[in-house]
mmCIF file of C-alpha atoms in Angstrom:
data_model
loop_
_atom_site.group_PDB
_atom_site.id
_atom_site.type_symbol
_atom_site.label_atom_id
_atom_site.label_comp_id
_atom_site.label_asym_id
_atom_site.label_seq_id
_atom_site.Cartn_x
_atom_site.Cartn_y
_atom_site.Cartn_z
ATOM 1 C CA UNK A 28 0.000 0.000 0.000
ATOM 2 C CA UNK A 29 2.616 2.556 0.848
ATOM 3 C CA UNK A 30 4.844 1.681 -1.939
ATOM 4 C CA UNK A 31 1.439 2.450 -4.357
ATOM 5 C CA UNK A 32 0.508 5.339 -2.662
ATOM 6 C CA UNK A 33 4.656 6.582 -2.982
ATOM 7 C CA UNK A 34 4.209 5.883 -6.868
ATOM 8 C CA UNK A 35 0.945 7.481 -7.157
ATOM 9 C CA UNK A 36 2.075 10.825 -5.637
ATOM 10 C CA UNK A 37 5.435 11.069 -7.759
ATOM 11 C CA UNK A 38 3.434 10.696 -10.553
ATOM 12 C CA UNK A 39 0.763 13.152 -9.439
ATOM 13 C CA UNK A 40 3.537 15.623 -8.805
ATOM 14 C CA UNK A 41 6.073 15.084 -11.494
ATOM 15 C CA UNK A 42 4.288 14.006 -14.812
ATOM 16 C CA UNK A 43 0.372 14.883 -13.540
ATOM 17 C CA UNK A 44 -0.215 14.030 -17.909
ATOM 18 C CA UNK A 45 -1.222 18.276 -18.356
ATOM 19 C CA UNK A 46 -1.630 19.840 -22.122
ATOM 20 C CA UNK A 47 1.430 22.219 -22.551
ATOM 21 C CA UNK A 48 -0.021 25.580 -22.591
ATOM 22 C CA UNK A 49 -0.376 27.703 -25.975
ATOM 23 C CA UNK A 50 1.729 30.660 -26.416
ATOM 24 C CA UNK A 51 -1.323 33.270 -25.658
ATOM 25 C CA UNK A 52 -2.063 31.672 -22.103
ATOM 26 C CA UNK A 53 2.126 31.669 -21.563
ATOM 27 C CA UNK A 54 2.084 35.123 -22.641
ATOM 28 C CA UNK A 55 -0.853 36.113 -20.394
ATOM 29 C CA UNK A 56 0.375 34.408 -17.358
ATOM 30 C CA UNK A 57 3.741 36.509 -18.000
ATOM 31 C CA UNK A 58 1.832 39.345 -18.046
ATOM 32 C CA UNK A 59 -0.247 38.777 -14.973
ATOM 33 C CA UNK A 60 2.700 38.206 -13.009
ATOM 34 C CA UNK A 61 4.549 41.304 -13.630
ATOM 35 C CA UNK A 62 1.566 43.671 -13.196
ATOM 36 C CA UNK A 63 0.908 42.172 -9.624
ATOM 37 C CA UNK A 64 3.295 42.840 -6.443
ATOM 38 C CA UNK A 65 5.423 40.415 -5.348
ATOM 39 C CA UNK A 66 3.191 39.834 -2.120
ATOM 40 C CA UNK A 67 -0.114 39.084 -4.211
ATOM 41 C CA UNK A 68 1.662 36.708 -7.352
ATOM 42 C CA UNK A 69 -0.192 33.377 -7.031
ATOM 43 C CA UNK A 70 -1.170 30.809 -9.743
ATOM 44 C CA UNK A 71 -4.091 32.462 -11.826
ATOM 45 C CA UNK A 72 -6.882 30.107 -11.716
ATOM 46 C CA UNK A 73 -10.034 30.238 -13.188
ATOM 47 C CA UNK A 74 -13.942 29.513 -12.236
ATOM 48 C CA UNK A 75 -17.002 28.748 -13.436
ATOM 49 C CA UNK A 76 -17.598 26.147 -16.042
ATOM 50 C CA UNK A 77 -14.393 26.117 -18.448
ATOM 51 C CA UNK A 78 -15.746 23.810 -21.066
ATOM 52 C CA UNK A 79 -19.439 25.087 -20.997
ATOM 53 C CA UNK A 80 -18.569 27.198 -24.053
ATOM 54 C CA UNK A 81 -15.429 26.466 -26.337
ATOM 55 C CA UNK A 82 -14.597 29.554 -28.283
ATOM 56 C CA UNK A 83 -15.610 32.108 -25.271
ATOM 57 C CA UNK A 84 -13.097 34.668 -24.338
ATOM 58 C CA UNK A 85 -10.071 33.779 -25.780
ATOM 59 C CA UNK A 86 -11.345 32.136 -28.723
ATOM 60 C CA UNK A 87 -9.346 29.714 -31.089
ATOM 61 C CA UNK A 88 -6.476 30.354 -33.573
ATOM 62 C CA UNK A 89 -7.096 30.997 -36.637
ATOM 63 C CA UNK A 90 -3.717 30.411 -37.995
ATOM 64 C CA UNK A 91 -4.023 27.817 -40.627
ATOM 65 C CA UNK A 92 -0.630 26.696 -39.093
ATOM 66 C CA UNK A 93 -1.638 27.398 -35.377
ATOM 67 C CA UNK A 94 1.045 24.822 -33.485
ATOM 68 C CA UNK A 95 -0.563 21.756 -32.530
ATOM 69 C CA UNK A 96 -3.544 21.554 -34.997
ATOM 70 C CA UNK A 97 -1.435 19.221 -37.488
ATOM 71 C CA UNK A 98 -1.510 16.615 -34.511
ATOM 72 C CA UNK A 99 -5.470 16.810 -35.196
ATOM 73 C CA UNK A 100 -5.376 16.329 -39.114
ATOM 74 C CA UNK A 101 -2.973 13.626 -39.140
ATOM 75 C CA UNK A 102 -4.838 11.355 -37.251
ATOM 76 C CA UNK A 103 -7.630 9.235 -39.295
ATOM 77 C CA UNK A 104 -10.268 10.524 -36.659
ATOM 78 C CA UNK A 105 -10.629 12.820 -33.895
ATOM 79 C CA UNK A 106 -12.941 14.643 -31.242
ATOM 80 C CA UNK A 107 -13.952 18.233 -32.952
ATOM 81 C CA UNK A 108 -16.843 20.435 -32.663
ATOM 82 C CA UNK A 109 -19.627 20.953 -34.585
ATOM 83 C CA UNK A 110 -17.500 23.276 -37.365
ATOM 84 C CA UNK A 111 -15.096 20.301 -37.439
ATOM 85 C CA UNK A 112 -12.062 22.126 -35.484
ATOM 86 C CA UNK A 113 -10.774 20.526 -32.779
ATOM 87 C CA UNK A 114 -11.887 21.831 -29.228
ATOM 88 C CA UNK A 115 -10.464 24.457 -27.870
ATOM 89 C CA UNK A 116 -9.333 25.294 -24.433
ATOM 90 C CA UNK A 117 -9.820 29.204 -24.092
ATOM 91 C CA UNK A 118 -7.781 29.427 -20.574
ATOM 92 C CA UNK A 119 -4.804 27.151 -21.810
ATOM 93 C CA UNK A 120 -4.870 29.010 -25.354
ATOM 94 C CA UNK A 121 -4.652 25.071 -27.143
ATOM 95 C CA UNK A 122 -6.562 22.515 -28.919
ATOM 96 C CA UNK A 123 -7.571 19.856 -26.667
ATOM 97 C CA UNK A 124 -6.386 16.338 -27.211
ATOM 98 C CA UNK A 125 -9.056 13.727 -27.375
ATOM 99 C CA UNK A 126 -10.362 12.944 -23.834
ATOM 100 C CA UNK A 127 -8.944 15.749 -22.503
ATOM 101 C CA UNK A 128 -10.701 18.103 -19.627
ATOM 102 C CA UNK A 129 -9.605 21.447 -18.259
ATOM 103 C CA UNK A 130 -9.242 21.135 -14.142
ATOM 104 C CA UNK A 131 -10.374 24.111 -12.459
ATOM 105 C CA UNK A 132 -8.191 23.312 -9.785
ATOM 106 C CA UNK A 133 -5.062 23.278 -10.885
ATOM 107 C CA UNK A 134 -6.179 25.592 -14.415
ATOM 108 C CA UNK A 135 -4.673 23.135 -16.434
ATOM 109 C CA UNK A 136 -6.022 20.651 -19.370
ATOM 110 C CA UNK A 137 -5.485 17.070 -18.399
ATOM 111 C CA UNK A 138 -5.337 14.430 -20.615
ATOM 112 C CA UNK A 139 -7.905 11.473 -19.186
ATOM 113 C CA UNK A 140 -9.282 13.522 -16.595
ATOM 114 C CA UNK A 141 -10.564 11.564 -13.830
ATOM 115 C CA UNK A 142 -10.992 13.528 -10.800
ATOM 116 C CA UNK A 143 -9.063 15.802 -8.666
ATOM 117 C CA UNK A 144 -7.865 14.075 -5.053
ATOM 118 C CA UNK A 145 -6.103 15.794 -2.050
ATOM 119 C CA UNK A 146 -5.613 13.028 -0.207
ATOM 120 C CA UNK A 147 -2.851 11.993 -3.436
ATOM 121 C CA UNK A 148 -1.649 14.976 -4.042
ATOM 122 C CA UNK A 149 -3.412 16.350 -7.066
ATOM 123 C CA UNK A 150 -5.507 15.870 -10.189
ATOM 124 C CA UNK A 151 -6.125 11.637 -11.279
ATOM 125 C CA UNK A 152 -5.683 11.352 -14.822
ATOM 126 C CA UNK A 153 -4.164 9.679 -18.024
ATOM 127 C CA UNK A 154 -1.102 8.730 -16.000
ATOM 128 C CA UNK A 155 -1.536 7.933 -12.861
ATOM 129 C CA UNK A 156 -5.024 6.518 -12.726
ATOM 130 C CA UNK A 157 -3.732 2.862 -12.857
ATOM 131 C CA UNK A 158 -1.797 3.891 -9.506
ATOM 132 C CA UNK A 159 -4.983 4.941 -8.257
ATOM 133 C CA UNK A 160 -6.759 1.838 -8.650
ATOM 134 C CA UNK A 161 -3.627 -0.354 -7.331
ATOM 135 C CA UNK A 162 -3.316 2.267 -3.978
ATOM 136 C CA UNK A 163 -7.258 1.726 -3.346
ATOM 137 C CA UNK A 164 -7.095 -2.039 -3.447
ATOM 138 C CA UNK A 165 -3.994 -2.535 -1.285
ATOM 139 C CA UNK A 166 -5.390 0.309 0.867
ATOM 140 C CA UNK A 167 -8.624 -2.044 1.152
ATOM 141 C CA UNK A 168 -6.860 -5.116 2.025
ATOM 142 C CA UNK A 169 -5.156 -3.266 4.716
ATOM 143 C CA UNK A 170 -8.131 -2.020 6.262
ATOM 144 C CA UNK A 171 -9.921 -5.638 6.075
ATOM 145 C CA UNK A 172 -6.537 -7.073 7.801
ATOM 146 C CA UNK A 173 -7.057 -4.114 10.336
ATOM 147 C CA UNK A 174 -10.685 -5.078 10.971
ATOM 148 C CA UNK A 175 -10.221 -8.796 11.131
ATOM 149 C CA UNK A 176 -7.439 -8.000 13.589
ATOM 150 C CA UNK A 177 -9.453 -5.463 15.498
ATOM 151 C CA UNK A 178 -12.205 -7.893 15.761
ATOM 152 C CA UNK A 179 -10.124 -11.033 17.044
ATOM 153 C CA UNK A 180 -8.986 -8.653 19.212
ATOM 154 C CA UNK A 181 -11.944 -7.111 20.558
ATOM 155 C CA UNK A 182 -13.603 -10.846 20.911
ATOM 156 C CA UNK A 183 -10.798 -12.854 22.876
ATOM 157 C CA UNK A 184 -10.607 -9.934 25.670
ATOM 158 C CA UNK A 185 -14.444 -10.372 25.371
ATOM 159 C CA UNK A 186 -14.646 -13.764 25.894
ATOM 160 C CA UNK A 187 -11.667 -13.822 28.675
ATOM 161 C CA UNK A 188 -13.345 -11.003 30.791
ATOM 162 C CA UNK A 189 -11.181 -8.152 30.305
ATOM 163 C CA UNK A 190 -13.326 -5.932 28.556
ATOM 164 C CA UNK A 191 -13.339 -3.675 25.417
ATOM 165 C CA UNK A 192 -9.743 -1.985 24.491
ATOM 166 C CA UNK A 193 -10.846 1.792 24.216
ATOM 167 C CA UNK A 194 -7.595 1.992 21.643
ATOM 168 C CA UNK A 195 -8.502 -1.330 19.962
ATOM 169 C CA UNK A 196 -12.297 0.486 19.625
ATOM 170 C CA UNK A 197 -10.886 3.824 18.433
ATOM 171 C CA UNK A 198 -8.825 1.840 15.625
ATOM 172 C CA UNK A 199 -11.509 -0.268 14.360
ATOM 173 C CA UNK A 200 -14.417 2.453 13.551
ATOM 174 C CA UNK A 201 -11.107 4.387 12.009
ATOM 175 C CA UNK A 202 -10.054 1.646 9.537
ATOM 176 C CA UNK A 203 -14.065 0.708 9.022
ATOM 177 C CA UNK A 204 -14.397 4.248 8.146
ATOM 178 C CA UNK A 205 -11.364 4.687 5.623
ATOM 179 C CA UNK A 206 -12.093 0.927 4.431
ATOM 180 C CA UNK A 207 -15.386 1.798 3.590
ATOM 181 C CA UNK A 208 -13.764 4.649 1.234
ATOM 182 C CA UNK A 209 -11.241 2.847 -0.042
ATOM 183 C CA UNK A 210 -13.533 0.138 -1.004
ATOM 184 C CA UNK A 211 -15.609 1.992 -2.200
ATOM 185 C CA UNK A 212 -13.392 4.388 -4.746
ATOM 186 C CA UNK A 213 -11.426 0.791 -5.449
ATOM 187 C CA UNK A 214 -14.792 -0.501 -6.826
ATOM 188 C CA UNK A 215 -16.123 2.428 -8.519
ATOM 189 C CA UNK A 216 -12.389 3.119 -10.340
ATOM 190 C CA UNK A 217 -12.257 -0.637 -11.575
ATOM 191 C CA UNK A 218 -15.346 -0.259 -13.343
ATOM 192 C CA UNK A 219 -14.434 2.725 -15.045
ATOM 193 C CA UNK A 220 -11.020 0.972 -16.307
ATOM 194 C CA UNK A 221 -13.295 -1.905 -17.328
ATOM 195 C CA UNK A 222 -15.792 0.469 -19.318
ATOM 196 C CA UNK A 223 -12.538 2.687 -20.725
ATOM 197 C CA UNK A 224 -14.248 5.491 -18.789
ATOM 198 C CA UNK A 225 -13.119 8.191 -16.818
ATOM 199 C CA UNK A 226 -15.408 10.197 -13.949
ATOM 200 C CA UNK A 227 -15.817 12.638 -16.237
ATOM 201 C CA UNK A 228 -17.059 10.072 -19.457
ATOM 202 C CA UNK A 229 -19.732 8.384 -16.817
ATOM 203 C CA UNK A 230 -20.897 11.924 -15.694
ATOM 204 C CA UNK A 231 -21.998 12.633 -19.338
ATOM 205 C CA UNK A 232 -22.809 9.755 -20.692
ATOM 206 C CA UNK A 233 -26.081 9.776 -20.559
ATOM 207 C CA UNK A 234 -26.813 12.660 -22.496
ATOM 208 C CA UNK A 235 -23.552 14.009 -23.985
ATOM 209 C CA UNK A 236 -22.901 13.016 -27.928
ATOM 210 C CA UNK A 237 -19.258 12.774 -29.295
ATOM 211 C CA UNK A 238 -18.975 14.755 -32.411
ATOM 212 C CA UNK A 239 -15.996 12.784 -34.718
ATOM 213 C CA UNK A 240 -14.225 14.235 -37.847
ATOM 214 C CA UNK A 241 -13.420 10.864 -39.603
ATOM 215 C CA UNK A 242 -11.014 10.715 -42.239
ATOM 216 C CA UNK A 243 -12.819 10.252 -46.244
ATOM 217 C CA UNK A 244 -11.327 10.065 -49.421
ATOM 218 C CA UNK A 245 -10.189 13.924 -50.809
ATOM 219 C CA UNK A 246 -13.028 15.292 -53.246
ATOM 220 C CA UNK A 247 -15.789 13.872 -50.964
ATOM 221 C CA UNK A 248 -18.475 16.505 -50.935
ATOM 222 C CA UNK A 249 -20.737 17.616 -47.892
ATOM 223 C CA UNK A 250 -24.485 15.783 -47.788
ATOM 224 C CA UNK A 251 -27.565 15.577 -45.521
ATOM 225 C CA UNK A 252 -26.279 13.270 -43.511
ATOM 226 C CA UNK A 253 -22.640 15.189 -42.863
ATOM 227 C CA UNK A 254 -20.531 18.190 -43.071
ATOM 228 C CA UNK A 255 -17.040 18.396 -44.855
ATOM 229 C CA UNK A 256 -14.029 19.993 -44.047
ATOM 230 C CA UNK A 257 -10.689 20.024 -45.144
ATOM 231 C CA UNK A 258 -7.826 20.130 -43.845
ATOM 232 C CA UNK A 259 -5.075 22.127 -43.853
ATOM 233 C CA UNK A 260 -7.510 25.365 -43.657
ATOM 234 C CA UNK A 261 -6.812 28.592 -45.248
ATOM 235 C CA UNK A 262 -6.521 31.764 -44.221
ATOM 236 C CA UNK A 263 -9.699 32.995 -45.091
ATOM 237 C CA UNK A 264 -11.534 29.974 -43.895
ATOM 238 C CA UNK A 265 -11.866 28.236 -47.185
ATOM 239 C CA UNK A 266 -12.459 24.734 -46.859
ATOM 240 C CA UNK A 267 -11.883 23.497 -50.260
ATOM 241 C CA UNK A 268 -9.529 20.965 -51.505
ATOM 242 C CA UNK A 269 -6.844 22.803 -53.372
ATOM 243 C CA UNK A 270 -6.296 22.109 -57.151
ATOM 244 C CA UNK A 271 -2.420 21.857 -58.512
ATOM 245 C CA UNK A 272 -1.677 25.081 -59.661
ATOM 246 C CA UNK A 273 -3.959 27.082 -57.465
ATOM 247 C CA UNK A 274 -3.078 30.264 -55.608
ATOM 248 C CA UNK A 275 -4.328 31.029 -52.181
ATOM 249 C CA UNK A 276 -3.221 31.364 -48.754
ATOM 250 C CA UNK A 277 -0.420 28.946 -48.511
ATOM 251 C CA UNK A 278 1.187 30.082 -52.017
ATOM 252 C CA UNK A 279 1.019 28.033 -55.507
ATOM 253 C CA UNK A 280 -0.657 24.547 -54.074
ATOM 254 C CA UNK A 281 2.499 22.100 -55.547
ATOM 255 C CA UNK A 282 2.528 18.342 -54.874
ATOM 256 C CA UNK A 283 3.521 18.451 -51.318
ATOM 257 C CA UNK A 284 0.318 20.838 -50.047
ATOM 258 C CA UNK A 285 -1.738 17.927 -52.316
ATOM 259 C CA UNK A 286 -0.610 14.952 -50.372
ATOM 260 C CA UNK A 287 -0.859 16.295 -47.048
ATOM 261 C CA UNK A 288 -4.544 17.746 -48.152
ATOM 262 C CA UNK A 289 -6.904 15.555 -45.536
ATOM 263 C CA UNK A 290 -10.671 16.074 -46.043
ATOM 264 C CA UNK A 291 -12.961 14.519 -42.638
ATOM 265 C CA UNK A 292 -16.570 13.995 -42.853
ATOM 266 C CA UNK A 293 -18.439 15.605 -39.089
ATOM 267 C CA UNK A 294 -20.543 13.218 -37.781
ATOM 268 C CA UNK A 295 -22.481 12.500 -34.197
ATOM 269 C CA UNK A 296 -22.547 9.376 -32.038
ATOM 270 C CA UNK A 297 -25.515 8.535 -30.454
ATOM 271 C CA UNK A 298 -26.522 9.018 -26.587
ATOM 272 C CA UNK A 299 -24.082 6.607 -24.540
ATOM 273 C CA UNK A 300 -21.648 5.480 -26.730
ATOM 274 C CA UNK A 301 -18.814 5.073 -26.305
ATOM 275 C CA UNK A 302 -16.023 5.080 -29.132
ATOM 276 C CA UNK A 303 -13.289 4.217 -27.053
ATOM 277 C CA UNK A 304 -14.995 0.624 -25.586
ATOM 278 C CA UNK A 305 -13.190 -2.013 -26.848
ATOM 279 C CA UNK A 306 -14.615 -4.518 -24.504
ATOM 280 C CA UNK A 307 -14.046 -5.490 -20.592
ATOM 281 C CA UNK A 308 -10.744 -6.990 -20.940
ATOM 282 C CA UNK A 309 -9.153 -4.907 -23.731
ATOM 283 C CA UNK A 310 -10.230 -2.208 -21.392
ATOM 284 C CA UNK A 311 -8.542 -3.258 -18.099
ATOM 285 C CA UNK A 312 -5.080 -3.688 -20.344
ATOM 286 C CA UNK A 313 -4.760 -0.703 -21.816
ATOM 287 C CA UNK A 314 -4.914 1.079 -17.872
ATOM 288 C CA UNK A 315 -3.353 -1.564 -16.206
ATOM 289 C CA UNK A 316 -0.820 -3.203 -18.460
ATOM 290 C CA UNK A 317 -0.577 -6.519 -20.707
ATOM 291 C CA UNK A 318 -0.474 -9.531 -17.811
ATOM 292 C CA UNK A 319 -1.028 -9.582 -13.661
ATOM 293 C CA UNK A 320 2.171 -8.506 -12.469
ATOM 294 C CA UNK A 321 1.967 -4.833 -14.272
ATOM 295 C CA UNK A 322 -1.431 -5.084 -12.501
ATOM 296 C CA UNK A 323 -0.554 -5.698 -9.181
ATOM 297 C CA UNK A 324 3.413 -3.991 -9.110
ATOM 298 C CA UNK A 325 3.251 -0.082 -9.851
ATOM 299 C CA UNK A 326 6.241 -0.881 -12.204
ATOM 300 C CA UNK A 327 5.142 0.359 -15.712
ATOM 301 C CA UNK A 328 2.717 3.095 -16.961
ATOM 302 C CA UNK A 329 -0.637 2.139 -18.692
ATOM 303 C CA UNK A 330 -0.584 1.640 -22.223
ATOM 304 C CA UNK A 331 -2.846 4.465 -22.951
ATOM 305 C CA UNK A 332 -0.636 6.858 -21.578
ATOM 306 C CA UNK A 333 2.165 5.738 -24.418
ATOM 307 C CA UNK A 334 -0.014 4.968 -26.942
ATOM 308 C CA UNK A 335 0.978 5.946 -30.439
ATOM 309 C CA UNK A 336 -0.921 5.723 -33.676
ATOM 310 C CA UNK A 337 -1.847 6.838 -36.689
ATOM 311 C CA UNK A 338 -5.017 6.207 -36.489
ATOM 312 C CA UNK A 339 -6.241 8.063 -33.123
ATOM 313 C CA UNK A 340 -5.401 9.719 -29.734
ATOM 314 C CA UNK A 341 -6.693 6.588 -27.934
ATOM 315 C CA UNK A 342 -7.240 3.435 -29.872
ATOM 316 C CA UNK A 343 -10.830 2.642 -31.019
ATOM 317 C CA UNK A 344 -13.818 0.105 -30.371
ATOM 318 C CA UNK A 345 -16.549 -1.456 -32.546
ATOM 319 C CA UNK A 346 -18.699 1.736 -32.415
ATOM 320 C CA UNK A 347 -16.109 3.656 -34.171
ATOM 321 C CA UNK A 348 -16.989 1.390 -37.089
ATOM 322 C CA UNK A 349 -21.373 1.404 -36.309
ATOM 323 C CA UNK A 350 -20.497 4.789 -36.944
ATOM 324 C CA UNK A 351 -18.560 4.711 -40.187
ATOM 325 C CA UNK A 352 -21.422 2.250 -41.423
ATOM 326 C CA UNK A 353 -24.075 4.578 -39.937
ATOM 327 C CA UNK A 354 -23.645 7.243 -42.298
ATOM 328 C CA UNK A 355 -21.801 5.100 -45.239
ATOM 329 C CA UNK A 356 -18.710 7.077 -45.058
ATOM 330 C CA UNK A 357 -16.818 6.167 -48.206
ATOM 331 C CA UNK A 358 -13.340 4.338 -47.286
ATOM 332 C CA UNK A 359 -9.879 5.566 -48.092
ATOM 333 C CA UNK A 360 -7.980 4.452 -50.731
ATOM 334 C CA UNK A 361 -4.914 2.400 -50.658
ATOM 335 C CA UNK A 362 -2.682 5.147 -51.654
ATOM 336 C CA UNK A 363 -4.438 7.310 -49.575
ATOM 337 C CA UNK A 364 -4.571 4.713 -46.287
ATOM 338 C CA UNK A 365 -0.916 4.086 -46.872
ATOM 339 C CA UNK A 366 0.933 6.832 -47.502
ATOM 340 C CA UNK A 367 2.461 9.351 -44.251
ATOM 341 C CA UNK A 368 3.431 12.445 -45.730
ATOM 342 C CA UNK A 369 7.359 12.836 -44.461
ATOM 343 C CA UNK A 370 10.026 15.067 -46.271
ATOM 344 C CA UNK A 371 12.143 11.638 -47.164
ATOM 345 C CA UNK A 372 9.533 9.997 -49.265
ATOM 346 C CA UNK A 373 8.906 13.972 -50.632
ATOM 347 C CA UNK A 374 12.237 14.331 -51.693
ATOM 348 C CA UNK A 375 12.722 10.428 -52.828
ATOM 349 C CA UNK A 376 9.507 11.027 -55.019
ATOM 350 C CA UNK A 377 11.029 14.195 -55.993
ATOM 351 C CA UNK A 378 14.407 13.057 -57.101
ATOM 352 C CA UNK A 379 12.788 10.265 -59.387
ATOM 353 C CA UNK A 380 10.713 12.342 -61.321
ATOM 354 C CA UNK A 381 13.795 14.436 -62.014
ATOM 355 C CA UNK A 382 15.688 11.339 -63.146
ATOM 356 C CA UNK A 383 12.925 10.793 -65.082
ATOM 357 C CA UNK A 384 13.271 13.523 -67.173
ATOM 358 C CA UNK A 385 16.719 13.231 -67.481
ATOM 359 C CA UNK A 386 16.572 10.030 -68.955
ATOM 360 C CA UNK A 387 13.563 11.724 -71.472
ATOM 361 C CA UNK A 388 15.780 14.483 -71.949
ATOM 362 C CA UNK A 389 18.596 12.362 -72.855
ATOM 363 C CA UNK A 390 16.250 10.265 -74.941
ATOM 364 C CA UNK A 391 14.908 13.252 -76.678
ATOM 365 C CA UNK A 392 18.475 14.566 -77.349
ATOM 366 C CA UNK A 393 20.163 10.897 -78.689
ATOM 367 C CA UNK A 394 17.035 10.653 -80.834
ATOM 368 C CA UNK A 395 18.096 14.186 -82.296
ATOM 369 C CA UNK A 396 21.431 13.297 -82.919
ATOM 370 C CA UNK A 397 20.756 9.974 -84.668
ATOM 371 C CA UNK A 398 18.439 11.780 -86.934
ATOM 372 C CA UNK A 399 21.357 14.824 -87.661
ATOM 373 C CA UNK A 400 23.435 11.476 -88.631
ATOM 374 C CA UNK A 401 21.162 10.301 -91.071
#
């Protein structure tokens, strides 16, 4: 137990799994902090409902190249709003990562919000939630040793006529109190890690929708069903897919701006689902690790927390795909569903066209000569 509870406060403390803040909240908070006297310069933190309205206040970038937005685009799918941009955190000045939930507490975005905990130190989230769940069970099983041993206690001085222990008393209603907690947060964690929920995710489940930009084909138009967008955006807001040879915002669009063009189709899941369920077990790995002893030893981070992909933030259940069939979202391509635009296979892909034309260069001239011979 203390040798959870030791990991789960480093972890709170030194990697609590926070969105870096965007330059306009770093700016702000430099600003804050020089206007106010020494004596009164405290962490500004904010109230109220953060996420009740997305683009209040400080509302989002509209730099087609505003840093972090290709992070969005790049994936296959994503959580966005309505318009199809990525939500926006107007007190951290960033787009929010998928699952991601600004703590008025600590005035931070945290990726996997659970809940915020004094009694460990900080805000529960992305990376230390597995810790969580292994400090509440070992914290459990000590209190049920400490009752049992209360009890047998409490009975034999009982039953040999010395009477009740007023210390032996005190101790047992204190570890049936904490026990009760413990057991209680143990249970009610484990079934969020089985249902690849957080506090947050139950809290709305029941009548939030997940709006998803999913990846389509390029030249896909808008339709009843769904909205369009393109990405990357333009300037002036133009969501079109750029033609070779076009002018606009960006410059001339040449091959490069074509293959990293990504067009997403805006669509809604339905009340209480849950795109990230991918079943009880699946579940319970990817926050507690791959066999027993990552969930029993706080020796390795959960898998979420280090997952990488492609495809998504967090990897993806079955109703990612009801969804997909739901509205009859045209599939990629292969060249499209294979290809990651990187400035090696640019330059490769660059380098053989211009052999190519050498060679038809040095076809065109041989043929010349040949011909002058005749």
């Amino acid at each position: 137990m203390l040798l959870t509870y030791i990991r789960l406060f480093l972890v709170i403390q030194l990697n609590p799994g926070v969105v870096p803040l965007g330059q306009r909240a770093i700016w702000r908070l430099e600003k804050e902090e020089k206007e106010k006297p020494s004596w009164r310069r405290h962490k500004h933190k904010q109230t109220g409902d953060i996420e009740a309205n997305a683009y209040s206040n400080v509302g989002p970038d509209d730099d087609p190249d505003s840093p972090g937005l290709e992070s969005f685009y790049s994936k296959d799918v994503f959580i966005c709003e309505s318009d199809g941009k990525p939500r926006w955190c107007h007190s951290c000045c960033t787009w929010k990562p998928d699952r991601a939930h600004h703590c008025s507490e600590i005035d931070r975005c945290v990726k996997k919000m659970d809940h915020y905990c004094p009694w460990v130190g900080g805000i529960v989230g992305e990376t230390s939630f597995k810790y969580f769940i292994q400090f509440t069970f070992y914290a459990s099983l000590c209190s049920i040793v400490v009752i049992t041993a209360c009890a047998v206690c409490t009975r034999q001085r009982i039953y040999t006529g010395h009477g009740l222990d007023g210390f032996v008393v005190a101790i047992l209603a204190l570890s049936g109190l904490l026990g009760f907690f413990a057991v209680t947060m143990f249970i009610t964690s484990a079934r969020y890690a089985l249902q690849n929920m957080t506090n947050i995710d139950y809290l709305k489940s029941k009548n939030f929708v997940h709006n998803l930009a999913i990846r389509v084909p390029r030249g896909i138009q808008s339709c009843e069903k769904y909205k369009v967008v393109t990405y990357p955006i333009s300037k002036s807001g133009d969501l079109a897919t750029p033609l070779p040879g076009d002018v606009g915002a960006r410059g001339v669009a040449n091959e490069r701006d074509m293959l990293a063009t990504r067009t997403f189709a805006v669509v809604k899941t339905e009340l209480g689902e849950n795109p990230w369920d991918l079943g009880f077990y699946r579940n319970w790995k990817s926050v507690m690790g791959n066999n027993i002893i990552d969930w029993l030893l706080p020796l390795k981070d959960s898998p979420c927390a280090t997952y990488e992909n492609n495809e998504s933030f967090y990897e993806m259940g079955p109703i990612y795909l009801r969804v997909r069939e739901r509205f009859r979202l045209p599939h990629l391509t292969d060249d499209e569903k294979g290809f990651t635009t990187s400035k090696k296979e640019l330059s490769s892909k660059s380098q053989a066209k211009e052999r190519k034309q050498k060679k038809q260069e040095q076809g065109s001239q041989d043929r010349a000569h040949g011909s002058a011979n005749l």
